[in-house]
PDB file of C-alpha atoms in Angstrom:
ATOM      1  CA  MET A  39     -34.373  20.178  38.287  1.00 55.00           C
ATOM      2  CA  SER A  40     -31.289  22.237  38.260  1.00 60.00           C
ATOM      3  CA  SER A  41     -31.694  25.979  38.201  1.00 66.00           C
ATOM      4  CA  ARG A  42     -28.383  26.370  36.431  1.00 80.00           C
ATOM      5  CA  ALA A  43     -28.757  27.343  32.741  1.00 84.00           C
ATOM      6  CA  LEU A  44     -27.030  25.413  30.023  1.00 86.00           C
ATOM      7  CA  ALA A  45     -24.116  27.083  28.301  1.00 85.00           C
ATOM      8  CA  LYS A  46     -24.905  28.434  24.862  1.00 83.00           C
ATOM      9  CA  PRO A  47     -23.271  26.534  21.981  1.00 80.00           C
ATOM     10  CA  GLN A  48     -20.747  28.397  19.891  1.00 79.00           C
ATOM     11  CA  MET A  49     -22.350  29.117  16.535  1.00 81.00           C
ATOM     12  CA  ARG A  50     -20.394  32.049  15.127  1.00 87.00           C
ATOM     13  CA  GLY A  51     -17.182  30.990  13.381  1.00 89.00           C
ATOM     14  CA  LEU A  52     -17.735  27.297  14.057  1.00 89.00           C
ATOM     15  CA  LEU A  53     -17.379  26.246  10.417  1.00 91.00           C
ATOM     16  CA  ALA A  54     -14.184  28.243   9.926  1.00 93.00           C
ATOM     17  CA  LYS A  55     -12.672  26.809  13.104  1.00 92.00           C
ATOM     18  CA  ARG A  56     -13.515  23.216  12.148  1.00 93.00           C
ATOM     19  CA  LEU A  57     -12.300  23.731   8.570  1.00 96.00           C
ATOM     20  CA  ARG A  58      -8.979  25.091   9.776  1.00 96.00           C
ATOM     21  CA  ILE A  59      -8.435  22.052  11.976  1.00 97.00           C
ATOM     22  CA  HIS A  60      -9.513  19.502   9.360  1.00 98.00           C
ATOM     23  CA  LEU A  61      -7.571  21.202   6.567  1.00 98.00           C
ATOM     24  CA  THR A  62      -4.399  21.128   8.645  1.00 98.00           C
ATOM     25  CA  ILE A  63      -4.887  17.444   9.403  1.00 98.00           C
ATOM     26  CA  ALA A  64      -5.658  16.627   5.757  1.00 98.00           C
ATOM     27  CA  ILE A  65      -2.588  18.459   4.431  1.00 98.00           C
ATOM     28  CA  THR A  66      -0.325  16.842   7.020  1.00 98.00           C
ATOM     29  CA  LEU A  67      -1.624  13.353   6.267  1.00 98.00           C
ATOM     30  CA  SER A  68      -1.390  13.823   2.506  1.00 98.00           C
ATOM     31  CA  LEU A  69       2.206  15.038   2.734  1.00 98.00           C
ATOM     32  CA  GLY A  70       3.057  12.068   4.955  1.00 98.00           C
ATOM     33  CA  VAL A  71       1.494   9.581   2.556  1.00 98.00           C
ATOM     34  CA  ALA A  72       3.225  11.230  -0.420  1.00 98.00           C
ATOM     35  CA  ALA A  73       6.602  11.017   1.333  1.00 98.00           C
ATOM     36  CA  CYS A  74       6.024   7.365   2.264  1.00 98.00           C
ATOM     37  CA  TYR A  75       5.056   6.535  -1.329  1.00 98.00           C
ATOM     38  CA  LYS A  76       8.128   8.299  -2.693  1.00 98.00           C
ATOM     39  CA  PHE A  77      10.548   6.441  -0.457  1.00 96.00           C
ATOM     40  CA  ALA A  78       8.756   3.080  -0.368  1.00 96.00           C
ATOM     41  CA  VAL A  79       7.674   2.765  -4.007  1.00 97.00           C
ATOM     42  CA  ALA A  80       8.989   5.396  -6.408  1.00 97.00           C
ATOM     43  CA  ASP A  81      12.660   5.343  -5.431  1.00 97.00           C
ATOM     44  CA  ARG A  82      12.784   1.525  -5.428  1.00 97.00           C
ATOM     45  CA  ARG A  83      11.093   1.445  -8.831  1.00 97.00           C
ATOM     46  CA  LYS A  84      13.538   3.994 -10.243  1.00 97.00           C
ATOM     47  CA  LYS A  85      16.465   1.973  -8.932  1.00 97.00           C
ATOM     48  CA  ALA A  86      15.075  -1.257 -10.389  1.00 96.00           C
ATOM     49  CA  TYR A  87      14.655   0.324 -13.829  1.00 96.00           C
ATOM     50  CA  ALA A  88      18.147   1.847 -13.662  1.00 97.00           C
ATOM     51  CA  ASP A  89      19.650  -1.543 -12.709  1.00 96.00           C
ATOM     52  CA  PHE A  90      17.793  -3.295 -15.529  1.00 95.00           C
ATOM     53  CA  TYR A  91      18.785  -0.834 -18.245  1.00 94.00           C
ATOM     54  CA  ARG A  92      22.382  -0.543 -17.040  1.00 95.00           C
ATOM     55  CA  ASN A  93      23.192  -3.979 -18.537  1.00 93.00           C
ATOM     56  CA  TYR A  94      20.385  -4.238 -21.114  1.00 95.00           C
ATOM     57  CA  ASP A  95      21.406  -4.937 -24.706  1.00 95.00           C
ATOM     58  CA  ALA A  96      18.526  -4.199 -27.051  1.00 94.00           C
ATOM     59  CA  MET A  97      20.152  -5.821 -30.095  1.00 95.00           C
ATOM     60  CA  LYS A  98      20.825  -9.054 -28.192  1.00 95.00           C
ATOM     61  CA  ASP A  99      17.206  -9.131 -27.028  1.00 94.00           C
ATOM     62  CA  PHE A 100      16.006  -8.427 -30.570  1.00 92.00           C
ATOM     63  CA  GLU A 101      18.118 -11.258 -31.999  1.00 92.00           C
ATOM     64  CA  GLU A 102      16.780 -13.706 -29.397  1.00 93.00           C
ATOM     65  CA  MET A 103      13.190 -12.753 -30.235  1.00 90.00           C
ATOM     66  CA  ARG A 104      13.909 -12.980 -33.970  1.00 90.00           C
ATOM     67  CA  LYS A 105      15.389 -16.458 -33.575  1.00 91.00           C
ATOM     68  CA  ALA A 106      12.383 -17.521 -31.514  1.00 90.00           C
ATOM     69  CA  GLY A 107      10.109 -16.506 -34.403  1.00 88.00           C
ATOM     70  CA  ILE A 108       8.184 -13.749 -32.635  1.00 89.00           C
ATOM     71  CA  PHE A 109       8.495 -11.291 -35.535  1.00 84.00           C
ATOM     72  CA  GLN A 110       6.745 -12.156 -38.785  1.00 82.00           C
ATOM     73  CA  SER A 111       8.265  -9.418 -40.944  1.00 81.00           C
ATOM     74  CA  VAL A 112      11.898 -10.015 -39.917  1.00 72.00           C
ATOM     75  CA  LYS A 113      13.699 -13.123 -41.078  1.00 66.00           C
TER      76      LYS A 113
END
């Protein structure tokens, strides 16, 4: 057996130290994911909607649906 004593574990302030580390990691990851979502999904979706409505004619679409017989109250 070794006569050397084991080092005491750090108990005071352990929770605060671990929380600080995990909170920093969580905030960094969440900001990274939010930025990726913005550039990968939201901006592309905004551009797709803008492109669609740039040339969209609501009256033309309405007339096509009316001629197809979709609306019952409009003849």
